[in-house]
JSON list of C-alpha atoms in Angstrom, two decimals:
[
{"chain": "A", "resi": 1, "resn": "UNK", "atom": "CA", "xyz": [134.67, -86.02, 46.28]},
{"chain": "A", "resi": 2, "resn": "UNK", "atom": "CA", "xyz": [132.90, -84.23, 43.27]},
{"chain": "A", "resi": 3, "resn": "UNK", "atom": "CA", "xyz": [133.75, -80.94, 43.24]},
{"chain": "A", "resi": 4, "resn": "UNK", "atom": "CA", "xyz": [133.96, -77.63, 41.32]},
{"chain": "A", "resi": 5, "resn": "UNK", "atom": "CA", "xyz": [135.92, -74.63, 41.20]},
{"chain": "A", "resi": 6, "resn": "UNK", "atom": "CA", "xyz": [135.56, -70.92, 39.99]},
{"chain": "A", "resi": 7, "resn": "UNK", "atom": "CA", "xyz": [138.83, -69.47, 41.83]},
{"chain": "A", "resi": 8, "resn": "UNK", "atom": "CA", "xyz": [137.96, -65.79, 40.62]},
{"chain": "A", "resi": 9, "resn": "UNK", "atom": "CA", "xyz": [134.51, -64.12, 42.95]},
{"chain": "A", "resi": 10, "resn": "UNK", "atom": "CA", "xyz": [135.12, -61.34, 40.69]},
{"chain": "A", "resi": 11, "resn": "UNK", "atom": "CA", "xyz": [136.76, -60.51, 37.16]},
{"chain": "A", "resi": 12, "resn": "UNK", "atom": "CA", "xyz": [136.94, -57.08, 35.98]},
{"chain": "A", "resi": 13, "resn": "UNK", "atom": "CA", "xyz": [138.34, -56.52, 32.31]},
{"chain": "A", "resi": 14, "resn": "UNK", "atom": "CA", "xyz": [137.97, -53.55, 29.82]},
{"chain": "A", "resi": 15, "resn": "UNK", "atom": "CA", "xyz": [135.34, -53.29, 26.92]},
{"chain": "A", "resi": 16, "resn": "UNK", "atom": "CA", "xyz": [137.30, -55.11, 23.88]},
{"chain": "A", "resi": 17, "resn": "UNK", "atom": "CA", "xyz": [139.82, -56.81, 25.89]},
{"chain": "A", "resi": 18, "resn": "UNK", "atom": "CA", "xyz": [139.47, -60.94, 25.97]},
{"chain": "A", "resi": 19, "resn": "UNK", "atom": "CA", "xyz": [138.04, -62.43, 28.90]},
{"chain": "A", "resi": 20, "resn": "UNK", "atom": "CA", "xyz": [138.74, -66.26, 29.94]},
{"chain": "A", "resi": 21, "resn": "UNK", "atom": "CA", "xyz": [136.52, -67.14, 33.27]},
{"chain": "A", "resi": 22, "resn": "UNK", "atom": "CA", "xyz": [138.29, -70.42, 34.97]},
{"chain": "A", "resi": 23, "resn": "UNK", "atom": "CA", "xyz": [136.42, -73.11, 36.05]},
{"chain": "A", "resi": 24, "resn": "UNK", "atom": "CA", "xyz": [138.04, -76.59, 37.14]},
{"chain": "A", "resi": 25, "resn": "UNK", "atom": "CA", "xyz": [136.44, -79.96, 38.41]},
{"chain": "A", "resi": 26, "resn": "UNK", "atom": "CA", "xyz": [137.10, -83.19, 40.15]},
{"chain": "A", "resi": 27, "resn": "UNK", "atom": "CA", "xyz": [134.60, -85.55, 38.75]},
{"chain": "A", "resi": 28, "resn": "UNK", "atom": "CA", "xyz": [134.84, -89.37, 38.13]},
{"chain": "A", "resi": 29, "resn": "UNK", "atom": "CA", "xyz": [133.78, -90.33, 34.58]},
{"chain": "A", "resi": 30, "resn": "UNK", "atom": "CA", "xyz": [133.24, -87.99, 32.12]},
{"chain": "A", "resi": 31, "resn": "UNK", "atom": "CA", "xyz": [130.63, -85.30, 33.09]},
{"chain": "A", "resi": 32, "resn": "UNK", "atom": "CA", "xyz": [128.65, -83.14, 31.05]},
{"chain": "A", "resi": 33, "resn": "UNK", "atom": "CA", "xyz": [129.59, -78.94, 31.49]},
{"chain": "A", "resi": 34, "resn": "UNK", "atom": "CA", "xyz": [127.65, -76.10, 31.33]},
{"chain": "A", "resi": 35, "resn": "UNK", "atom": "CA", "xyz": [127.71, -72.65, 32.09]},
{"chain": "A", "resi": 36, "resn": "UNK", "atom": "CA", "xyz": [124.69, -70.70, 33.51]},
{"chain": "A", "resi": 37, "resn": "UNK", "atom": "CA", "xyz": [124.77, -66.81, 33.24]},
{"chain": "A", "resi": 38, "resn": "UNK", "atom": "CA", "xyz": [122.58, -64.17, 35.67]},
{"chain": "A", "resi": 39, "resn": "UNK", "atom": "CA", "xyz": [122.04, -60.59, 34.28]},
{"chain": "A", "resi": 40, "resn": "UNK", "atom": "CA", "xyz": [121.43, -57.92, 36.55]},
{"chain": "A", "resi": 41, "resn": "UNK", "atom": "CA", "xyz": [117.61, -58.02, 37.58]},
{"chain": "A", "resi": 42, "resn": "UNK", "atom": "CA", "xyz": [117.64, -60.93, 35.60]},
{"chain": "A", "resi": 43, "resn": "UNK", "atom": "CA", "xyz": [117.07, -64.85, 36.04]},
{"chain": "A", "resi": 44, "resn": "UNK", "atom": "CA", "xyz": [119.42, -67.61, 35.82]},
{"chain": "A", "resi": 45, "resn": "UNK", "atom": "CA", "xyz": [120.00, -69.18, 32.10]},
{"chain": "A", "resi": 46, "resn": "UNK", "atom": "CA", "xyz": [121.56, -71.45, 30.37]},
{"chain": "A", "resi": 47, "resn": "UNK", "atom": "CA", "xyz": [124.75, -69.87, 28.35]},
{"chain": "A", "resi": 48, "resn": "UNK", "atom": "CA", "xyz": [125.71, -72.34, 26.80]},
{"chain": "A", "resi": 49, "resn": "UNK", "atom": "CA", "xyz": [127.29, -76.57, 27.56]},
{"chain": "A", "resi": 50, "resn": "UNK", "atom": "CA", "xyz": [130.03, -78.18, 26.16]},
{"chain": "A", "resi": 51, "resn": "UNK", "atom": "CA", "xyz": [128.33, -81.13, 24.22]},
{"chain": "A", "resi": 52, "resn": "UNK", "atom": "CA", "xyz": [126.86, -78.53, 21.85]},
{"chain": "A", "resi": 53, "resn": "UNK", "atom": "CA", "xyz": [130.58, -76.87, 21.04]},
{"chain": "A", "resi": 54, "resn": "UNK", "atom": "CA", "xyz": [128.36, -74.01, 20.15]},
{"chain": "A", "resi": 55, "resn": "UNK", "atom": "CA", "xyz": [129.58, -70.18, 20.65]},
{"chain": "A", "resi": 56, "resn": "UNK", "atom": "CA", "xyz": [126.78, -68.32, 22.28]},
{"chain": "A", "resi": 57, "resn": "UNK", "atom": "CA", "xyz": [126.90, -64.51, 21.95]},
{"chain": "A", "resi": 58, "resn": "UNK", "atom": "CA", "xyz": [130.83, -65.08, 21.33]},
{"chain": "A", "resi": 59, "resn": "UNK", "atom": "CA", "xyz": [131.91, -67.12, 24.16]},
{"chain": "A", "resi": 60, "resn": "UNK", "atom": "CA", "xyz": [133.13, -70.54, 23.58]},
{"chain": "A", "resi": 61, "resn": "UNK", "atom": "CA", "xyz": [134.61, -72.91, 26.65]},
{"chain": "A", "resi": 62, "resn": "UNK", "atom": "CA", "xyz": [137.04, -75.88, 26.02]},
{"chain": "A", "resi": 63, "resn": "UNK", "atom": "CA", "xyz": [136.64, -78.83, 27.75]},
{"chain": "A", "resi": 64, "resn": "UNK", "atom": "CA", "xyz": [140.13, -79.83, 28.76]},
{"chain": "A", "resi": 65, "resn": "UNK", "atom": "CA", "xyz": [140.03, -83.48, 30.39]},
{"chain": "A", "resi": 66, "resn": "UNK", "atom": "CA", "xyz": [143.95, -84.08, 31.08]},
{"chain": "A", "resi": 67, "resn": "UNK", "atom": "CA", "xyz": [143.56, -80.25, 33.65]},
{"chain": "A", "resi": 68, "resn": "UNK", "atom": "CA", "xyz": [140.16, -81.00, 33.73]},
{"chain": "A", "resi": 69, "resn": "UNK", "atom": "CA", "xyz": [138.76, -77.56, 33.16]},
{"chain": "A", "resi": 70, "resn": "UNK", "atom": "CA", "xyz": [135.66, -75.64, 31.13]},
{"chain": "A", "resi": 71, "resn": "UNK", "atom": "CA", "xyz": [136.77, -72.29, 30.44]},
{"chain": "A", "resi": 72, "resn": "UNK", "atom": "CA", "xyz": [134.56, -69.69, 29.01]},
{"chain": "A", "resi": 73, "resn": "UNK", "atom": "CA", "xyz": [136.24, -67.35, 26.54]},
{"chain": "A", "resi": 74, "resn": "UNK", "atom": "CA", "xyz": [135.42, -64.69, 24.46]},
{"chain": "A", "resi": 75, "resn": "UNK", "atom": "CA", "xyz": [137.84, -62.77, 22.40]},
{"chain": "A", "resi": 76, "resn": "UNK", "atom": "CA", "xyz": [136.09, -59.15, 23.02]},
{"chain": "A", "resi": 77, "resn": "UNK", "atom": "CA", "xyz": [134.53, -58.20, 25.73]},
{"chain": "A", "resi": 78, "resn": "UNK", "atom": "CA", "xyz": [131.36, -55.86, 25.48]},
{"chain": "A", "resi": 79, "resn": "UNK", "atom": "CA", "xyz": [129.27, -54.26, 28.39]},
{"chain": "A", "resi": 80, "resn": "UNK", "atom": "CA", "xyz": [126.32, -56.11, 28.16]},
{"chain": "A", "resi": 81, "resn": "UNK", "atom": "CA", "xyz": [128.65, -59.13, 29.19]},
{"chain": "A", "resi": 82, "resn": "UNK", "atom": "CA", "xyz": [128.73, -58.00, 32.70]},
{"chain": "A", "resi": 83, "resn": "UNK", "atom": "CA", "xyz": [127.09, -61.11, 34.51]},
{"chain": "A", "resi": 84, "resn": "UNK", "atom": "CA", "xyz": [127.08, -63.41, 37.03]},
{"chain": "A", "resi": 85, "resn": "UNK", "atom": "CA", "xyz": [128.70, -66.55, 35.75]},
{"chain": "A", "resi": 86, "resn": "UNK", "atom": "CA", "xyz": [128.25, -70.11, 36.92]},
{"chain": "A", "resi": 87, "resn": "UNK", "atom": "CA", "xyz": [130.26, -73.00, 36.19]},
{"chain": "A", "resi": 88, "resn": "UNK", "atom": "CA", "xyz": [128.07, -76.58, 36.37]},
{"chain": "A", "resi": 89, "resn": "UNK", "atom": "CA", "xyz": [128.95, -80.14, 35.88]},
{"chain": "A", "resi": 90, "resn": "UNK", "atom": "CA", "xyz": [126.67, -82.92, 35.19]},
{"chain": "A", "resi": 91, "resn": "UNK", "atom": "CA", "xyz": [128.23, -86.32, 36.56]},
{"chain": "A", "resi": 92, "resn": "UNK", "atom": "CA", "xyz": [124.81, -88.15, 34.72]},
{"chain": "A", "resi": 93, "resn": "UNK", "atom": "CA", "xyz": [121.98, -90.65, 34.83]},
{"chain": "A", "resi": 94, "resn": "UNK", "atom": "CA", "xyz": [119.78, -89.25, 37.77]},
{"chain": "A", "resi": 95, "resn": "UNK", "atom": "CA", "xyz": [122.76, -87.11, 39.15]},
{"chain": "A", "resi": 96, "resn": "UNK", "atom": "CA", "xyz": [122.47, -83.53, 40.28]},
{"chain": "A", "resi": 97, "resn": "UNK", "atom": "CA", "xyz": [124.07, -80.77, 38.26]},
{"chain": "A", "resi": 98, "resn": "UNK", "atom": "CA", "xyz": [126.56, -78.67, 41.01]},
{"chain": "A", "resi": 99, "resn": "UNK", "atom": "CA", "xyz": [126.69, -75.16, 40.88]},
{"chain": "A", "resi": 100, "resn": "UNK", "atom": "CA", "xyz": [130.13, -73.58, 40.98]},
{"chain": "A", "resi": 101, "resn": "UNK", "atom": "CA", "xyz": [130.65, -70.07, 43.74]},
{"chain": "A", "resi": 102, "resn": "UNK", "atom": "CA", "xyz": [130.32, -68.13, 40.25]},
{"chain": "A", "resi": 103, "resn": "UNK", "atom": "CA", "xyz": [132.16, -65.59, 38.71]},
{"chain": "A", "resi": 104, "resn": "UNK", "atom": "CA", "xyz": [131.62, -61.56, 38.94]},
{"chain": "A", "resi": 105, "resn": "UNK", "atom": "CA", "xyz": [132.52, -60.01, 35.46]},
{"chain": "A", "resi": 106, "resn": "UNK", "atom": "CA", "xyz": [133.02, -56.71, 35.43]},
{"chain": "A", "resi": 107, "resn": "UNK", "atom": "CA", "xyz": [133.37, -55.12, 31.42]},
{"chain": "A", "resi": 108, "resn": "UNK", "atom": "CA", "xyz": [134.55, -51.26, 32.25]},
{"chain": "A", "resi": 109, "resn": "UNK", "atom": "CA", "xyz": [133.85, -48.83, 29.51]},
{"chain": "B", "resi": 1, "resn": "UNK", "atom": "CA", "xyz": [104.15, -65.81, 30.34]},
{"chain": "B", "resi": 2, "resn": "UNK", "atom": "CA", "xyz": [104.98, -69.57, 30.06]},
{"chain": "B", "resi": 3, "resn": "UNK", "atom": "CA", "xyz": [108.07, -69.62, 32.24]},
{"chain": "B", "resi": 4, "resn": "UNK", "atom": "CA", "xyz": [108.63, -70.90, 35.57]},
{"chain": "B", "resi": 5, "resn": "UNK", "atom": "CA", "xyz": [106.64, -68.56, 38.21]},
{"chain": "B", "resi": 6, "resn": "UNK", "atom": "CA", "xyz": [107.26, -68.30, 42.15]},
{"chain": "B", "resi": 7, "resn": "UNK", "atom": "CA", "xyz": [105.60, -67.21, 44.62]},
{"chain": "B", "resi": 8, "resn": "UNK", "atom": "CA", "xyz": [105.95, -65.43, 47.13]},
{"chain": "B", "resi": 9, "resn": "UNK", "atom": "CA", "xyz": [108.58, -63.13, 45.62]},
{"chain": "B", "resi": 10, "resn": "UNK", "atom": "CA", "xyz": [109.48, -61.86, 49.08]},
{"chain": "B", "resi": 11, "resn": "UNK", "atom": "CA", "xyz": [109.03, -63.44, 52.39]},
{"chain": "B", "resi": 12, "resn": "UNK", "atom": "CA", "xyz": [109.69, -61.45, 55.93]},
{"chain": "B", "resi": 13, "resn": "UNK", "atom": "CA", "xyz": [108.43, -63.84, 59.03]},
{"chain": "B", "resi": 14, "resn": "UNK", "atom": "CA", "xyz": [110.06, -64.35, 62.33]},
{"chain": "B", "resi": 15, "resn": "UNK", "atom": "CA", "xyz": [112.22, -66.44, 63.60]},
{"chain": "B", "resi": 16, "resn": "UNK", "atom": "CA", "xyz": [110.54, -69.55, 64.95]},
{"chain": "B", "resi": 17, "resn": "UNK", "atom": "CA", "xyz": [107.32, -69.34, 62.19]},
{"chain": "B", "resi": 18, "resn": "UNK", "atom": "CA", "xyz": [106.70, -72.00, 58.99]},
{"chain": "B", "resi": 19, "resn": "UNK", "atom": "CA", "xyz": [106.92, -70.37, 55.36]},
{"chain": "B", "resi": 20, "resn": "UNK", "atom": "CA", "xyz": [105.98, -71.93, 52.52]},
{"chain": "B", "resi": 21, "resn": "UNK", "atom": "CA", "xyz": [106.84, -71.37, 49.04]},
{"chain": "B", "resi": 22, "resn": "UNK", "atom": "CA", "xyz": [105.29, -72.38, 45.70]},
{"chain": "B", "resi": 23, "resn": "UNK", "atom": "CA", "xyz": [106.61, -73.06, 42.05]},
{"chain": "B", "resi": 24, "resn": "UNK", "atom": "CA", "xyz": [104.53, -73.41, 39.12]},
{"chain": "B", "resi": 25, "resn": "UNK", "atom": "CA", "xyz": [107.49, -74.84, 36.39]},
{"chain": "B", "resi": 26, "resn": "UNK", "atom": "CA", "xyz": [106.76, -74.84, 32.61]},
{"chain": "B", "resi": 27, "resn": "UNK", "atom": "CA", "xyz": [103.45, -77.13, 32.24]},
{"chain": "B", "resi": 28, "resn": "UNK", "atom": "CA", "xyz": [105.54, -79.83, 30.08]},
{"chain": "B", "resi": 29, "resn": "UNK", "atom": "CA", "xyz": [108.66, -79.77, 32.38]},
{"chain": "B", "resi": 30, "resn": "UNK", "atom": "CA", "xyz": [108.37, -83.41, 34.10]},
{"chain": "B", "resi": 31, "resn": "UNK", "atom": "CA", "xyz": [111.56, -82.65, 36.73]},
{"chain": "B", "resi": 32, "resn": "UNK", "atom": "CA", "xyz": [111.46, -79.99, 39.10]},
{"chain": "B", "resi": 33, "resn": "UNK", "atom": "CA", "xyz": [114.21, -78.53, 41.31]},
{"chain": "B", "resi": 34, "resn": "UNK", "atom": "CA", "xyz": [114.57, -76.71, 44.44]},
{"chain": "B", "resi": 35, "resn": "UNK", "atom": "CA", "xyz": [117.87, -74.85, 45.42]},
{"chain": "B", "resi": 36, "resn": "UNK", "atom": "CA", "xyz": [118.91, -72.50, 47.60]},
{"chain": "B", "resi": 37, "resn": "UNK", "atom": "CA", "xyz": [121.19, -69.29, 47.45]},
{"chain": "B", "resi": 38, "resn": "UNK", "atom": "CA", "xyz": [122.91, -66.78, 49.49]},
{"chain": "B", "resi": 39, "resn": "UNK", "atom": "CA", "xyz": [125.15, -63.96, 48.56]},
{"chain": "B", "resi": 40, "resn": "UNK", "atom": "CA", "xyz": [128.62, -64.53, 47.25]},
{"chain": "B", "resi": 41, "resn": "UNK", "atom": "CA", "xyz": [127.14, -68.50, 46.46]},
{"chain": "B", "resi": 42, "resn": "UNK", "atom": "CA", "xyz": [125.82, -70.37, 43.51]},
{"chain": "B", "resi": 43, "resn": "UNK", "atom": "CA", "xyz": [122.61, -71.97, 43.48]},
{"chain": "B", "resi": 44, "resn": "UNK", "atom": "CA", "xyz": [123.23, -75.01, 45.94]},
{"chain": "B", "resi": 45, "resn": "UNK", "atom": "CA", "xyz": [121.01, -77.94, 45.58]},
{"chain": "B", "resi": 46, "resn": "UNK", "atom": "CA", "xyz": [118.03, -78.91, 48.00]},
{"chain": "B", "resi": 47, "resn": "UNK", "atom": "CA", "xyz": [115.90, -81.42, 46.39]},
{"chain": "B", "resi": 48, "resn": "UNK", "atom": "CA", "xyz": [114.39, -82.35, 43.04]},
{"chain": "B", "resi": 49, "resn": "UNK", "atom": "CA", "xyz": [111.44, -84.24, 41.70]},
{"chain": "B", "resi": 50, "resn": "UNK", "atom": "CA", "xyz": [110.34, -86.86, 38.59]},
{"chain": "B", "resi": 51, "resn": "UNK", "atom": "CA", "xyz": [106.72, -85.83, 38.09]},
{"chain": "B", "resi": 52, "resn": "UNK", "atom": "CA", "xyz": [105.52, -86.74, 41.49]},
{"chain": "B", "resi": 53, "resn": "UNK", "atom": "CA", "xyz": [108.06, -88.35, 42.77]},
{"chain": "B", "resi": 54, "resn": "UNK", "atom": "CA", "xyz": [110.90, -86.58, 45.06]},
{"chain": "B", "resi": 55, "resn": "UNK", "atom": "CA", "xyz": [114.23, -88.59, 43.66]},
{"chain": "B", "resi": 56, "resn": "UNK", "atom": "CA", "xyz": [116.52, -86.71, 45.91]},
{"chain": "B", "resi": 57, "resn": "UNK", "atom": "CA", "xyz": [117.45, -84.73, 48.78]},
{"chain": "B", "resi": 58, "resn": "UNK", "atom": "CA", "xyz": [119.90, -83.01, 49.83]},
{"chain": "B", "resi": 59, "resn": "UNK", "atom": "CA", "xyz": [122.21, -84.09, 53.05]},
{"chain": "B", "resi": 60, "resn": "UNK", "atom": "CA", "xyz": [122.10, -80.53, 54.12]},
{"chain": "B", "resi": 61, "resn": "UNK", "atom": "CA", "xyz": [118.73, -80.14, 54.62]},
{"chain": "B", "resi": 62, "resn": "UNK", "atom": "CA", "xyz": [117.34, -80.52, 57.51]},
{"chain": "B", "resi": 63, "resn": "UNK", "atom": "CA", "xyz": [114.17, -82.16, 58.91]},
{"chain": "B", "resi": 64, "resn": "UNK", "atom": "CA", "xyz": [112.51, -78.81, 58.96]},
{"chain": "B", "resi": 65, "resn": "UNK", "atom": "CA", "xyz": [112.54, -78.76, 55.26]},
{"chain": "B", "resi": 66, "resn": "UNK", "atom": "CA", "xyz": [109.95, -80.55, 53.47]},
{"chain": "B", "resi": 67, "resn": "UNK", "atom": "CA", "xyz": [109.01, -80.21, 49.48]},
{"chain": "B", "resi": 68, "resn": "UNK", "atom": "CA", "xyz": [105.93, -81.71, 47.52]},
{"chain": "B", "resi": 69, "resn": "UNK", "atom": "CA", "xyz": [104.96, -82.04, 43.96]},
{"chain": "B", "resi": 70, "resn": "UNK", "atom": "CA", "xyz": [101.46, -83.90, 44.80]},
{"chain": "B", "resi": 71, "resn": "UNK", "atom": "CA", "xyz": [100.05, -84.59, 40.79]},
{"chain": "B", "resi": 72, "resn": "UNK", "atom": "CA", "xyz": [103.72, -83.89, 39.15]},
{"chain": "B", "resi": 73, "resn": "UNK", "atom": "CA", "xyz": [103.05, -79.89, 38.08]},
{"chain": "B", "resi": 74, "resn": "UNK", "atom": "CA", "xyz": [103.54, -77.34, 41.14]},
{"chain": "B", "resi": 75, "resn": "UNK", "atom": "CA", "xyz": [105.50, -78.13, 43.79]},
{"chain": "B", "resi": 76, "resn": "UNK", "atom": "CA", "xyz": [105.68, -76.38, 47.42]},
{"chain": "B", "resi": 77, "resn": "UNK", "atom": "CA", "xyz": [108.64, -75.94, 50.02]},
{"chain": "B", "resi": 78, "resn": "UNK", "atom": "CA", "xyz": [107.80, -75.83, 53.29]},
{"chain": "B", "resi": 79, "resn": "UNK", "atom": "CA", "xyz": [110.29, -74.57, 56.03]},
{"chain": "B", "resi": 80, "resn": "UNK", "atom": "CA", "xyz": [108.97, -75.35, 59.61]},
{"chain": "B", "resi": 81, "resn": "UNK", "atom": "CA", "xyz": [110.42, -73.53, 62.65]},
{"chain": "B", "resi": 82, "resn": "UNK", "atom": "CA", "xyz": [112.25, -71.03, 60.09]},
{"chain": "B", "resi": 83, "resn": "UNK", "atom": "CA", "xyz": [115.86, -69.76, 61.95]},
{"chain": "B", "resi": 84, "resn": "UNK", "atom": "CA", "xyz": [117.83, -66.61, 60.89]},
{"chain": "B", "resi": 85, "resn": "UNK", "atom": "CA", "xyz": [120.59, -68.98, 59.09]},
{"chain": "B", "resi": 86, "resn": "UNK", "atom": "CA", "xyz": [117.12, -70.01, 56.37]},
{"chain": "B", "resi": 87, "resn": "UNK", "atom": "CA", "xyz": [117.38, -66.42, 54.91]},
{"chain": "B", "resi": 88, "resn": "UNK", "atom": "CA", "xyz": [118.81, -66.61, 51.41]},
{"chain": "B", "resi": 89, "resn": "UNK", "atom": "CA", "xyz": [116.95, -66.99, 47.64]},
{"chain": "B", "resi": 90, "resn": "UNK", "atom": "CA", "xyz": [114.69, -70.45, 47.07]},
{"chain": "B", "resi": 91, "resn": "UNK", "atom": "CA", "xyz": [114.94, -70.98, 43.25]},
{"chain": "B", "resi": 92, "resn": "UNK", "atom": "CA", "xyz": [113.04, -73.43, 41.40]},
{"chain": "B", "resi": 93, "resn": "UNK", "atom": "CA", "xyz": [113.96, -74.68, 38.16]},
{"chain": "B", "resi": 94, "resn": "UNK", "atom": "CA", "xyz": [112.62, -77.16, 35.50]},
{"chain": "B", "resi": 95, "resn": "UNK", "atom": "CA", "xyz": [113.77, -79.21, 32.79]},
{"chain": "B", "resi": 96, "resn": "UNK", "atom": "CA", "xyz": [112.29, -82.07, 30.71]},
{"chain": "B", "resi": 97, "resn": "UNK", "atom": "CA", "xyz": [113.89, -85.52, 29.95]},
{"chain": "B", "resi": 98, "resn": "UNK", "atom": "CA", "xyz": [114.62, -88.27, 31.85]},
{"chain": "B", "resi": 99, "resn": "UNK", "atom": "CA", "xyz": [118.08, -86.88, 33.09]},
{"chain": "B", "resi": 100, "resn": "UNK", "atom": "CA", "xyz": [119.54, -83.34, 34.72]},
{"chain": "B", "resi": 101, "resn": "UNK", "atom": "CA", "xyz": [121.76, -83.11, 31.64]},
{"chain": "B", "resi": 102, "resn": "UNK", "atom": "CA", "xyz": [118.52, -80.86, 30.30]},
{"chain": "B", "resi": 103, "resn": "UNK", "atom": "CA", "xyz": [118.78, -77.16, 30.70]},
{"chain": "B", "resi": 104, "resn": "UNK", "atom": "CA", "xyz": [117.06, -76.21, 33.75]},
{"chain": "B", "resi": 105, "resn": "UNK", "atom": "CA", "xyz": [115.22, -72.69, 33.25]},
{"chain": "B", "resi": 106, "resn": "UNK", "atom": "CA", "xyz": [115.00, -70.90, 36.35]},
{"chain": "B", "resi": 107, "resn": "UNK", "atom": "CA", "xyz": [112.58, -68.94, 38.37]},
{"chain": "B", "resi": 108, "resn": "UNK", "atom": "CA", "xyz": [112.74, -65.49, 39.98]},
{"chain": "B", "resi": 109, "resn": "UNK", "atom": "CA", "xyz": [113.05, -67.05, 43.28]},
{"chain": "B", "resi": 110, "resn": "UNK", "atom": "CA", "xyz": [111.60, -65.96, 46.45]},
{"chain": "B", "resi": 111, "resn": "UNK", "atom": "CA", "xyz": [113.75, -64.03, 48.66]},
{"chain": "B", "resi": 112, "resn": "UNK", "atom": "CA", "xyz": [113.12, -65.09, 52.53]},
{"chain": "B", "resi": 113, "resn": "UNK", "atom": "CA", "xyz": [114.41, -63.15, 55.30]},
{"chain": "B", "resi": 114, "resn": "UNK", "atom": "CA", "xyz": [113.94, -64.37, 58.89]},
{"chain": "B", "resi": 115, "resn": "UNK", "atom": "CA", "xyz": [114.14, -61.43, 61.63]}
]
């Protein structure tokens, strides 16, 4: 069965220390990844997806097909990081993206 | 504003009434989404539309739920007999393209909660 995973609910780190939020998936094929991010008071976005290989507002996430996993890194973490994170393959064609349980990151001062 | 727009943005009813919610997506956004989420969840999928024409729906949905997109712009979700386990955040998203490989931009959602 299709399935992802975010094993952390919540991920608390301080301001300027690296941050790696885990995400793993058991797809057939080769599906598209992306991660979605929520802001407090905020609405659900698009942070960035691994076809791009772009680094959006420093994170970067490397798609690993042997452990199949999507990471999102970012070397130094800032406050205005603090988010909801979602993990969210694409399997393609007319498929539905799935929505990981998220992440909770937590940047302390 | 030329994102996607939902209303209500809050819902109260009791147990046993039919809500219904609308989404107006971005005007050249042909594939519309409906998902549903409750706390400590991500958004989990209910049903999603090609212009006017509902491509899929979820297994866990039941018959009570019922979603339109009648001339392929707004689209409406309809909850009949609503029970207490229906509470949670309906968010709508868009994309364009032919696939879901498009980023979807989101709503605000509209927050039900069934006394």
């Amino acid at each position: 069965a299709q399935r992802v995973t975010q094993p952390e609910k919540l991920l608390s780190v301080f301001k300027g220390a690296p941050v790696e939020l885990k995400c793993n998936y058991s797809y057939s094929g080769s599906p598209e990844l992306f991660w979605y991010v929520q802001y407090s008071r905020q609405r659900l976005q698009l942070l960035l997806r691994h076809i791009s290989r772009e680094s959006i507002k420093g994170f970067t996430a490397d798609l690993n097909k042997g452990e199949t996993s999507f990471h999102l890194k970012k070397p130094f973490a800032q406050e205005e990081d603090s988010a909801m994170y979602y993990c969210a393959p694409y399997p393609g064609g007319y498929q539905k993206v799935t929505f990981g349980t998220g992440t909770k990151l937590q940047v302390i001062p | 504003d030329t994102g996607v727009s939902q209303n209500p943005r809050h819902k109260i009813t009791k147990r046993g009434q039919n809500v219904t919610f609308r989404c107006d997506p971005i005007s050249e956004h042909n594939r519309l989404y409906w998902y549903r989420q409750t706390l400590g969840q991500g958004p989990e999928f209910l049903t999603y539309f090609q212009n006017e024409a509902q491509l899929e729906k979820s297994r866990l949905l039941s018959d009570r739920f019922s979603a339109e997109r009648p001339k392929g712009s707004f689209s409406t979700l309809e909850i009949q007999r609503t029970e207490q386990g229906d509470s949670a955040m309906y968010l709508c998203a868009s994309s364009s393209g032919q696939g879901a490989g498009n980023e979807q931009f989101f709503g605000p959602g509209t927050r039900l909660t069934v006394l």
